Structures are given as C-alpha cells and as structure tokens.
Short mmCIF file of C-alpha atoms and ligand atoms in Angstrom, two decimals:
data_model
loop_
_atom_site.label_atom_id
_atom_site.label_comp_id
_atom_site.label_asym_id
_atom_site.label_seq_id
_atom_site.Cartn_x
_atom_site.Cartn_y
_atom_site.Cartn_z
CA MET A 1199 5.34 24.98 -29.37
CA LYS A 1200 7.37 23.31 -26.71
CA ILE A 1201 6.09 20.18 -24.81
CA VAL A 1202 6.18 21.05 -20.96
CA LEU A 1203 5.86 17.71 -19.04
CA SER A 1204 5.35 16.97 -15.40
CA GLY A 1205 3.71 14.69 -13.02
CA ILE A 1206 2.61 14.29 -9.09
CA GLN A 1207 2.43 11.13 -7.56
CA PRO A 1208 -1.13 10.63 -5.57
CA THR A 1209 0.43 9.50 -2.22
CA ASN A 1210 -1.05 11.32 0.47
CA MET A 1211 -2.15 14.60 -0.21
CA ILE A 1212 -0.16 17.50 -1.90
CA THR A 1213 2.04 19.87 0.24
CA ILE A 1214 2.86 23.36 -0.39
CA GLY A 1215 6.31 21.95 -1.20
CA ASN A 1216 4.66 20.29 -4.18
CA TYR A 1217 3.06 23.24 -4.73
CA LEU A 1218 5.57 25.83 -4.63
CA GLY A 1219 8.39 23.52 -6.00
CA ALA A 1220 6.30 22.08 -9.03
CA LEU A 1221 2.89 22.75 -9.72
CA ARG A 1222 2.73 26.60 -9.47
CA ASN A 1223 5.70 26.85 -12.08
CA ILE A 1224 3.70 24.38 -14.48
CA ILE A 1225 0.79 26.66 -14.66
CA ASN A 1226 3.18 29.49 -15.74
CA PHE A 1227 4.11 27.54 -18.82
CA GLN A 1228 0.43 27.18 -20.00
CA LYS A 1229 0.46 30.04 -22.09
CA ASP A 1230 3.00 29.61 -24.81
CA ASN A 1231 3.59 25.98 -24.50
CA LYS A 1232 1.80 22.57 -24.85
CA LEU A 1233 1.35 21.07 -21.28
CA MET A 1234 1.15 17.29 -20.65
CA ILE A 1235 0.34 16.78 -17.05
CA PHE A 1236 -0.17 13.38 -15.55
CA ILE A 1237 -1.14 11.83 -12.11
CA ALA A 1238 1.90 9.49 -11.67
CA ASP A 1239 -0.51 6.75 -10.14
CA LEU A 1240 2.10 3.91 -11.27
CA HIS A 1241 4.89 5.53 -9.31
CA ALA A 1242 2.47 5.59 -5.97
CA ILE A 1243 2.37 1.76 -6.11
CA THR A 1244 6.15 1.67 -5.39
CA LYS A 1245 5.47 1.62 -1.82
CA ASP A 1246 3.15 0.30 0.65
CA PHE A 1247 -0.52 1.51 -0.60
CA ASN A 1248 -4.26 1.39 -0.03
CA PRO A 1249 -6.10 1.19 -3.31
CA LYS A 1250 -9.24 2.87 -1.97
CA GLU A 1251 -6.98 5.91 -0.89
CA LEU A 1252 -5.18 5.73 -4.23
CA GLN A 1253 -8.26 6.09 -6.00
CA GLN A 1254 -9.39 9.08 -4.05
CA ASN A 1255 -6.12 10.66 -4.28
CA LYS A 1256 -5.85 10.50 -8.17
CA LYS A 1257 -9.14 12.30 -8.35
CA SER A 1258 -8.03 14.78 -5.59
CA ILE A 1259 -5.07 15.71 -7.48
CA ALA A 1260 -6.63 16.13 -10.87
CA ALA A 1261 -8.97 18.41 -9.02
CA LEU A 1262 -6.19 20.36 -7.59
CA TYR A 1263 -4.29 20.56 -10.79
CA MET A 1264 -7.74 22.32 -11.97
CA ALA A 1265 -7.96 24.44 -8.79
CA CYS A 1266 -4.54 25.68 -9.54
CA GLY A 1267 -5.63 26.90 -13.03
CA LEU A 1268 -4.81 24.06 -15.29
CA ASN A 1269 -7.87 23.40 -17.69
CA PRO A 1270 -8.23 19.61 -18.73
CA TYR A 1271 -9.95 20.83 -21.74
CA ASP A 1272 -7.12 22.95 -23.23
CA ASN A 1273 -4.39 20.93 -21.45
CA ILE A 1274 -3.35 17.41 -21.46
CA ILE A 1275 -3.99 16.30 -17.99
CA PHE A 1276 -4.35 12.38 -17.56
CA TYR A 1277 -3.85 9.41 -15.21
CA GLN A 1278 -0.51 7.60 -16.11
CA SER A 1279 -1.80 4.21 -15.67
CA ASP A 1280 -4.46 4.75 -18.53
CA VAL A 1281 -1.60 4.92 -20.93
CA ILE A 1282 0.12 1.22 -20.58
CA GLU A 1283 3.00 2.48 -22.87
CA HIS A 1284 4.56 4.21 -19.98
CA SER A 1285 5.45 0.84 -18.38
CA HIS A 1286 6.43 -0.74 -21.54
CA LEU A 1287 9.01 1.76 -22.42
CA SER A 1288 10.01 1.52 -18.66
CA TYR A 1289 10.87 -1.89 -19.61
CA LEU A 1290 12.73 -1.01 -22.47
CA LEU A 1291 14.79 1.71 -20.72
CA LEU A 1292 15.45 -0.66 -17.91
CA CYS A 1293 17.51 -2.90 -20.42
CA HIS A 1294 19.43 0.20 -20.93
CA THR A 1295 20.01 1.25 -17.58
CA TYR A 1296 22.96 -0.01 -15.21
CA MET A 1297 22.25 -1.31 -11.76
CA GLY A 1298 25.04 0.98 -10.40
CA GLU A 1299 23.09 3.97 -11.70
CA LEU A 1300 20.02 3.11 -9.88
CA ASN A 1301 21.97 2.20 -6.88
CA ARG A 1302 23.15 5.61 -6.76
CA MET A 1303 19.82 7.33 -6.53
CA THR A 1304 19.52 9.11 -3.15
CA GLN A 1305 15.50 8.78 -3.40
CA PHE A 1306 15.86 5.14 -3.67
CA LYS A 1307 18.51 5.07 -0.76
CA ASP A 1308 16.19 7.03 1.49
CA LYS A 1309 12.96 5.73 0.69
CA SER A 1310 14.15 2.01 1.12
CA SER A 1311 16.10 2.83 4.45
CA LYS A 1312 12.66 4.36 5.81
CA MET A 1313 10.78 1.29 4.74
CA ALA A 1314 13.51 -1.51 5.87
CA MET A 1315 13.07 0.53 9.32
CA ALA A 1316 9.33 0.32 9.49
CA ASN A 1317 8.84 -3.21 8.41
CA GLY A 1318 12.16 -4.62 10.06
CA THR A 1319 13.09 -6.65 7.04
CA GLN A 1320 14.66 -5.98 3.69
CA ASN A 1321 11.58 -6.37 1.73
CA ILE A 1322 11.90 -3.58 -0.56
CA PRO A 1323 9.73 -3.45 -3.73
CA THR A 1324 11.81 -3.88 -7.05
CA GLY A 1325 9.47 -1.35 -8.31
CA LEU A 1326 11.10 1.26 -6.19
CA PHE A 1327 14.43 0.26 -7.27
CA VAL A 1328 13.53 0.71 -11.02
CA TYR A 1329 11.19 4.04 -10.42
CA PRO A 1330 13.63 6.20 -12.12
CA THR A 1331 13.35 4.30 -15.58
CA LEU A 1332 9.34 4.59 -15.12
CA MET A 1333 10.18 8.42 -14.84
CA ALA A 1334 12.39 8.49 -17.76
CA ALA A 1335 9.75 6.50 -19.75
CA ASP A 1336 6.86 9.06 -18.70
CA ILE A 1337 9.16 11.77 -20.24
CA LEU A 1338 11.16 10.42 -23.37
CA LEU A 1339 7.69 8.84 -24.36
CA TYR A 1340 6.54 12.33 -25.39
CA ASP A 1341 9.69 13.80 -26.60
CA ALA A 1342 9.13 16.55 -23.76
CA ASP A 1343 11.26 19.78 -23.91
CA ILE A 1344 11.05 21.04 -20.67
CA VAL A 1345 10.31 19.21 -17.22
CA PRO A 1346 9.59 21.67 -14.10
CA VAL A 1347 10.33 19.45 -10.96
CA GLY A 1348 11.79 20.28 -7.46
CA LYS A 1349 15.18 19.84 -6.45
CA ASP A 1350 14.45 16.34 -5.31
CA GLN A 1351 13.97 15.32 -8.66
CA THR A 1352 16.95 16.65 -10.29
CA GLN A 1353 18.90 13.36 -10.06
CA HIS A 1354 16.31 11.41 -11.78
CA MET A 1355 16.17 14.18 -14.37
CA GLU A 1356 19.97 13.50 -14.84
CA LEU A 1357 19.32 9.91 -15.23
CA THR A 1358 16.77 10.36 -17.68
CA ARG A 1359 19.14 12.65 -19.87
CA ASP A 1360 21.75 10.03 -19.84
CA ILE A 1361 19.75 7.34 -20.77
CA ALA A 1362 18.30 9.46 -23.72
CA ILE A 1363 21.76 10.29 -25.00
CA ARG A 1364 22.85 6.38 -24.62
CA PHE A 1365 20.20 5.19 -26.46
CA ASN A 1366 20.43 7.51 -29.25
CA LYS A 1367 24.17 7.08 -29.64
CA LYS A 1368 23.80 3.44 -29.32
CA TYR A 1369 21.54 3.12 -32.15
CA LYS A 1370 22.78 6.07 -33.99
CA GLU A 1371 19.51 7.83 -34.35
CA ASP A 1372 17.70 10.55 -32.50
CA ILE A 1373 15.31 8.43 -30.98
CA PHE A 1374 14.52 10.72 -27.93
CA LYS A 1375 14.74 14.05 -27.35
CA VAL A 1376 17.06 15.13 -24.41
CA PRO A 1377 14.76 16.95 -21.94
CA ASN A 1378 15.59 20.22 -20.38
CA ILE A 1379 15.37 20.35 -16.56
CA TYR A 1380 13.40 23.68 -14.96
CA VAL A 1381 14.08 24.11 -11.49
CA ALA A 1382 12.38 27.02 -10.05
CA GLU A 1383 14.88 29.81 -8.63
CA LYS A 1384 12.76 30.15 -5.41
CA GLY A 1385 10.69 27.22 -3.62
CA ALA A 1386 12.34 24.24 -5.29
CA LYS A 1387 13.07 22.85 -1.90
CA ILE A 1388 10.68 23.79 0.75
CA MET A 1389 11.89 22.42 4.04
CA ASP A 1390 9.97 20.74 6.87
CA LEU A 1391 8.64 23.42 9.51
CA GLN A 1392 9.51 21.24 12.58
CA ASN A 1393 12.85 19.90 11.33
CA PRO A 1394 14.31 22.67 8.43
CA ASP A 1395 17.24 20.11 7.70
CA ILE A 1396 14.97 17.87 5.89
CA LYS A 1397 12.67 18.29 2.75
CA MET A 1398 8.92 18.89 3.55
CA SER A 1399 7.37 15.69 2.32
CA LYS A 1400 3.85 14.12 1.97
CA SER A 1401 5.23 11.10 3.82
CA ASN A 1402 7.33 12.90 6.97
CA GLU A 1403 6.38 11.09 10.22
CA ASN A 1404 5.72 14.20 12.20
CA THR A 1405 2.95 15.85 10.08
CA LYS A 1406 3.29 18.88 12.41
CA GLY A 1407 6.24 19.97 10.02
CA THR A 1408 4.15 19.68 6.55
CA ILE A 1409 1.38 21.87 5.16
CA PHE A 1410 -1.13 20.01 3.19
CA LEU A 1411 -2.83 22.11 0.53
CA LEU A 1412 -6.30 20.63 1.69
CA GLU A 1413 -6.03 20.45 5.53
CA PRO A 1414 -8.10 22.79 7.78
CA ILE A 1415 -6.95 26.36 7.49
CA ASP A 1416 -6.85 26.42 11.11
CA ASN A 1417 -4.28 23.78 11.25
CA ILE A 1418 -2.01 25.46 8.60
CA ARG A 1419 -2.16 28.64 10.85
CA LYS A 1420 -0.98 26.71 14.06
CA LYS A 1421 1.65 24.97 12.07
CA ILE A 1422 3.00 28.15 10.98
CA MET A 1423 2.87 29.65 14.34
CA SER A 1424 4.73 26.68 15.80
CA ALA A 1425 7.28 26.32 12.92
CA LYS A 1426 10.79 25.77 14.52
CA THR A 1427 12.97 28.88 14.29
CA ASP A 1428 16.03 29.95 16.50
CA SER A 1429 16.94 32.18 19.47
CA PHE A 1430 18.12 35.17 17.20
CA ASP A 1431 14.70 36.81 16.81
CA ASN A 1432 16.02 38.23 13.67
CA VAL A 1433 14.30 37.52 10.35
CA LYS A 1434 17.20 37.10 8.18
CA TYR A 1435 17.70 34.56 5.20
CA ASP A 1436 20.62 32.70 6.31
CA GLN A 1437 20.51 28.98 5.45
CA THR A 1438 23.23 27.83 7.56
CA ASN A 1439 22.64 29.30 10.96
CA GLN A 1440 18.90 30.14 10.47
CA PRO A 1441 17.59 27.39 8.35
CA GLY A 1442 14.07 27.60 10.01
CA VAL A 1443 13.42 31.17 9.24
CA SER A 1444 14.92 31.08 6.02
CA ASN A 1445 12.56 28.41 4.92
CA LEU A 1446 9.60 30.61 6.23
CA ILE A 1447 11.19 33.55 4.29
CA ILE A 1448 11.30 31.57 0.87
CA ILE A 1449 7.55 30.41 1.56
CA TYR A 1450 6.54 34.30 2.21
CA SER A 1451 8.72 35.38 -0.70
CA CYS A 1452 7.06 32.93 -3.38
CA LEU A 1453 3.48 33.86 -2.37
CA SER A 1454 3.88 37.51 -1.84
CA ASN A 1455 6.04 38.29 -4.99
CA LYS A 1456 8.15 40.28 -2.26
CA SER A 1457 11.91 39.59 -2.48
CA ILE A 1458 14.09 38.17 0.35
CA ASN A 1459 15.42 41.36 0.69
CA ASP A 1460 12.06 43.38 0.87
CA ILE A 1461 11.14 40.72 3.52
CA GLU A 1462 14.27 41.13 5.69
CA LEU A 1463 13.79 45.07 5.49
CA LEU A 1464 9.94 44.89 6.42
CA TYR A 1465 10.77 42.74 9.61
CA LYS A 1466 14.03 44.41 10.39
CA ASN A 1467 12.76 45.68 13.93
CA LYS A 1468 9.96 43.14 14.29
CA LYS A 1469 9.58 39.92 16.16
CA TYR A 1470 9.27 36.51 14.74
CA GLY A 1471 5.91 36.44 16.09
CA ASP A 1472 4.76 39.19 14.00
CA PHE A 1473 6.55 37.90 10.75
CA LYS A 1474 4.94 34.35 11.40
CA LYS A 1475 1.58 36.08 12.03
CA ASP A 1476 1.85 37.84 8.61
CA LEU A 1477 2.84 34.79 6.86
CA ALA A 1478 0.11 32.69 8.44
CA ASP A 1479 -2.19 35.12 6.84
CA ILE A 1480 -0.64 35.22 3.65
CA VAL A 1481 -0.37 31.33 3.35
CA CYS A 1482 -3.76 30.75 4.70
CA ASN A 1483 -5.69 33.31 2.42
CA HIS A 1484 -3.77 31.81 -0.78
CA ILE A 1485 -4.56 28.19 0.40
CA LYS A 1486 -8.12 29.24 1.32
CA GLU A 1487 -8.90 30.57 -2.25
CA LEU A 1488 -7.46 27.31 -3.73
CA GLN A 1489 -9.25 25.04 -1.52
CA ASP A 1490 -12.68 27.16 -2.42
CA LYS A 1491 -11.89 26.52 -6.08
CA TYR A 1492 -11.01 22.61 -5.57
CA TYR A 1493 -14.23 21.79 -3.58
CA GLU A 1494 -16.39 23.56 -6.25
CA ILE A 1495 -14.53 21.38 -8.77
CA ILE A 1496 -14.74 17.93 -7.00
CA LYS A 1497 -18.32 18.62 -6.08
CA ASN A 1498 -19.59 19.82 -9.32
CA VAL A 1499 -17.11 19.11 -12.28
CA ASP A 1500 -17.56 15.58 -14.12
CA PHE A 1501 -14.10 15.68 -15.53
CA ASP A 1502 -13.49 11.82 -15.65
CA LYS A 1503 -14.52 11.68 -19.23
CA GLN A 1504 -12.22 14.38 -20.32
CA LEU A 1505 -9.24 12.88 -18.52
CA GLN A 1506 -9.95 9.65 -20.46
CA LYS A 1507 -10.04 11.30 -23.75
CA ASN A 1508 -6.74 13.07 -22.93
CA ALA A 1509 -5.30 9.77 -21.97
CA GLN A 1510 -6.42 8.47 -25.54
CA ILE A 1511 -4.67 11.52 -27.31
CA CYS A 1512 -1.45 10.49 -25.58
CA GLN A 1513 -1.80 6.90 -26.36
CA LYS A 1514 -1.93 7.44 -29.87
CA ILE A 1515 1.50 9.59 -29.63
CA ALA A 1516 2.85 6.87 -27.23
CA ALA A 1517 1.98 3.84 -29.39
CA LYS A 1518 3.59 5.51 -32.63
CA LYS A 1519 6.83 6.16 -30.33
CA ILE A 1520 7.04 2.55 -29.12
CA ASP A 1521 6.23 1.40 -32.57
CA LYS A 1522 9.34 3.23 -33.92
CA ILE A 1523 11.42 1.93 -31.08
CA HIS A 1524 10.64 -1.64 -31.51
CA LYS A 1525 11.60 -1.22 -35.16
CA ILE A 1526 14.96 0.28 -34.11
CA LEU A 1527 15.69 -2.45 -31.37
CA GLY A 1528 14.69 -5.19 -33.99
CA LEU A 1529 11.77 -6.17 -32.07
CA LYS A 1530 9.39 -5.67 -35.03
CA VAL A 1531 8.95 -8.13 -37.78
CA GLY A 1532 7.28 -6.89 -40.82
CA ASN A 1533 5.84 -3.43 -41.43
P1 TYM B 1663 6.47 13.95 -6.09
O1 TYM B 1663 5.01 13.51 -6.25
O2 TYM B 1663 7.35 13.30 -4.99
O3 TYM B 1663 6.35 15.62 -5.85
C1 TYM B 1663 5.76 16.19 -7.21
C2 TYM B 1663 6.57 17.46 -7.35
O4 TYM B 1663 6.94 18.24 -6.15
C3 TYM B 1663 8.38 18.61 -5.89
N1 TYM B 1663 8.60 18.36 -4.54
C4 TYM B 1663 9.12 19.74 -3.84
N2 TYM B 1663 9.21 20.87 -4.48
C5 TYM B 1663 9.92 21.85 -3.50
N3 TYM B 1663 9.86 21.61 -2.32
C6 TYM B 1663 9.58 20.24 -1.70
N4 TYM B 1663 9.55 20.10 -0.46
C7 TYM B 1663 9.06 19.41 -2.57
N5 TYM B 1663 8.44 18.05 -2.64
C8 TYM B 1663 8.45 17.55 -3.78
C9 TYM B 1663 8.86 17.49 -6.88
O5 TYM B 1663 10.36 17.76 -6.95
C10 TYM B 1663 8.45 17.19 -7.91
O6 TYM B 1663 8.50 18.02 -8.87
N6 TYM B 1663 8.64 11.25 -9.44
C11 TYM B 1663 7.97 12.37 -9.21
C12 TYM B 1663 6.80 12.23 -10.06
C13 TYM B 1663 7.12 12.14 -11.40
C14 TYM B 1663 7.25 12.95 -12.55
C15 TYM B 1663 7.44 12.20 -13.59
C16 TYM B 1663 7.88 14.40 -12.45
C17 TYM B 1663 7.11 10.72 -12.17
N7 TYM B 1663 7.21 10.79 -13.40
C18 TYM B 1663 7.95 12.64 -14.84
C19 TYM B 1663 8.02 14.84 -13.60
C20 TYM B 1663 8.30 14.06 -14.70
C21 TYM B 1663 7.58 12.44 -7.77
O7 TYM B 1663 7.66 11.67 -7.13
O8 TYM B 1663 7.04 13.52 -7.59
#
C-alpha cells in the first residue's frame, strides 16, 4: 500500500479552493492507499493568529475532513503538533537547506510582503521563512509516496524532493523516500471570484471573492451571482481573455463531472446569468450536503480521543525515523 499524505492549515476557514484543489482528491485515494492526513497547526502560527480561534479551527477542519468522507477510525487523521518529531526533523532539515532556496519561495515573498504592508514594519517571523522545511519534515518523516496538493504548493514540494535527494546523497543511504507530487488535472488552482488574476485564498482581503465551505448558503449564492466575468457574455473557457468565466467553468466541471466542452455546448446560446444561476445551484447543493454532515459530526461525534490515538501511532513511526537519522548524523551515542 502506498502512503498518501497531505495537510491543511487551520487558518480561517476552508475554501472551495482547498476543497477542489486538495481535500476532495485526498478522499479519492482512500480506497487503495494508506492515508495520513493532518491539520497543520504548526504552520498556522507562522503568521499572526488568535489562540482561541486556532483551537476552534483545528477541530473544525478535523470535522470537515470527516464530513468530506474521511473516517478517522480507518484513516490516520491527526493534529500535527501532537507529534513533536515534525518540528525536530524540520530543524535537522534546516541544517541541510540553503538560504537561497528559502529566499526563492514565492509563497514566502507573497505572504511576507503582505505582512510588511499590514504592520508597516519588516517584522517577518522567521517561522514563515523556514516554513517549507517544516512541510518537508511533515512528508519525509513518514516516507510518503504521494502528496496531493494544489498548484500553489508545488514549489514547496520540489524543495522537499531536493532536500530528500541531497540528504540521501550526502550520507550515502536511502534515508528518505523521495515523494511524488499529485496535482489534480482540474481545480488545482481556483481563482478569486472578484479578482480572477489571483488565487482564491482563506486570507484574501476582499472576502466577496472567496467561497468558504462553512458560510451561509445564501452568501455563497450571492458571491457566485456577483462573480466578476467580462462583457463577452459567451460561456467559453479562455483563461487569457476570459479568466473569470473560465474559473467558474472549472468549478462547475469539478462539481458536475461534466467536461469543459460539455459545459460550453450546454450554454452556447445562453447568458452568463443563466450559467451562474445553474452553477450557484450546483455549488450550493453540494456545499449544503457537506455542511449538514459537518454540523452533525461537530455536534454529536467525540473524535478527540481518536485523533490522539492516531497521533500516538504517528509518533511511534516518527520516533523510529528520528532515531535512524540521529544515528546517521552522529548525534546518537550508544545503541
Ligand atoms: P493550505 O492550508 O494553504 O491549503 C491546503 C490545500 O489546499 C490547496 N489550495 C488550493 N487548491 C486549489 N485552488 C486554490 N485556490 C487553493 N488554495 C489552497 C493547497 O495547495 C493545499 O494543498 N503548506 C500547506 C499545508 C501543508 C502540507 C504539508 C500539505 C503543511 N504540510 C505537507 C501537504 C503536505 C498549506 O499551507 O496548505
């Protein structure tokens, strides 16, 4: 069985981008693989955060995973910070990562520039800078075979692979498995509904462009109906000239199993209004079903203990790996 591993940060609330780009694809791996899915809480403290909200978001994301069909009794769902080996391996990897590599990370550039603008200073937490090595540690600790992520994480994944290869070469041993990246063909980069030139994100300033999985269904409908399109009034997939409507077509296609071509044909002589109305129905029905399951779980299922048990399983695997690395690095004296 292959190990399929992925994580989501509990920052704000999950968006339809997270769902279509990552979450939904993870579920599809459930049948024939061993899933290791975690709530990346250590990543969430690399920028400004509120401890109370963090705690709530963690539980909420765990329940959302379950609402999407991931069963914590059959799969290993856990909170990252419950397995302290993640941070320890991150340090060991940092000592094998170059400043230049981290400096090139576009997510760091983007997030740090926004932070600098917001607080008017250059006080960027070092944790944000070294965040990619924590992500590498999350993956390499468990010898993951496949890591399903959205497009925005591919640079971090390339770095993870580079670090693993470098480590193995330097110490002349297959210490780490070099993971494969899985990026979905469709939905790997859902764009903002108001500004289709930027990625839809939990933290975009104008929340009108972001669909949150747990927001009221009426809001979602309004956001879709007022999504920015263009003046062509032609439902056509053309990312360069019609980025707004192309983004909506992708969302439609992901949730309806219709191809882009089918959708273009279906709306050939129709207006954007008709298309958006149908899309709103599809998205709202899908999310409503998810929300119903989510509220049922968050109210009635006591999953804390199971997540702790899962973390203990991970901790055992992780401790063995760290022990092996300590030996190789000469950090361990004795047996
Ligand atoms: P995060 O929490 O920002 O996002 C979670 C997942 O959602 C994907 N995603 C998107 N996909 C399509 N369209 C979008 N607009 C969109 N926005 C986000 C992300 O690519 C991601 O797959 N560093 C990671 C979390 C992480 C992780 C890991 C993932 C930590 N350690 C190890 C995999 C393996 C992050 O911040 O994702």
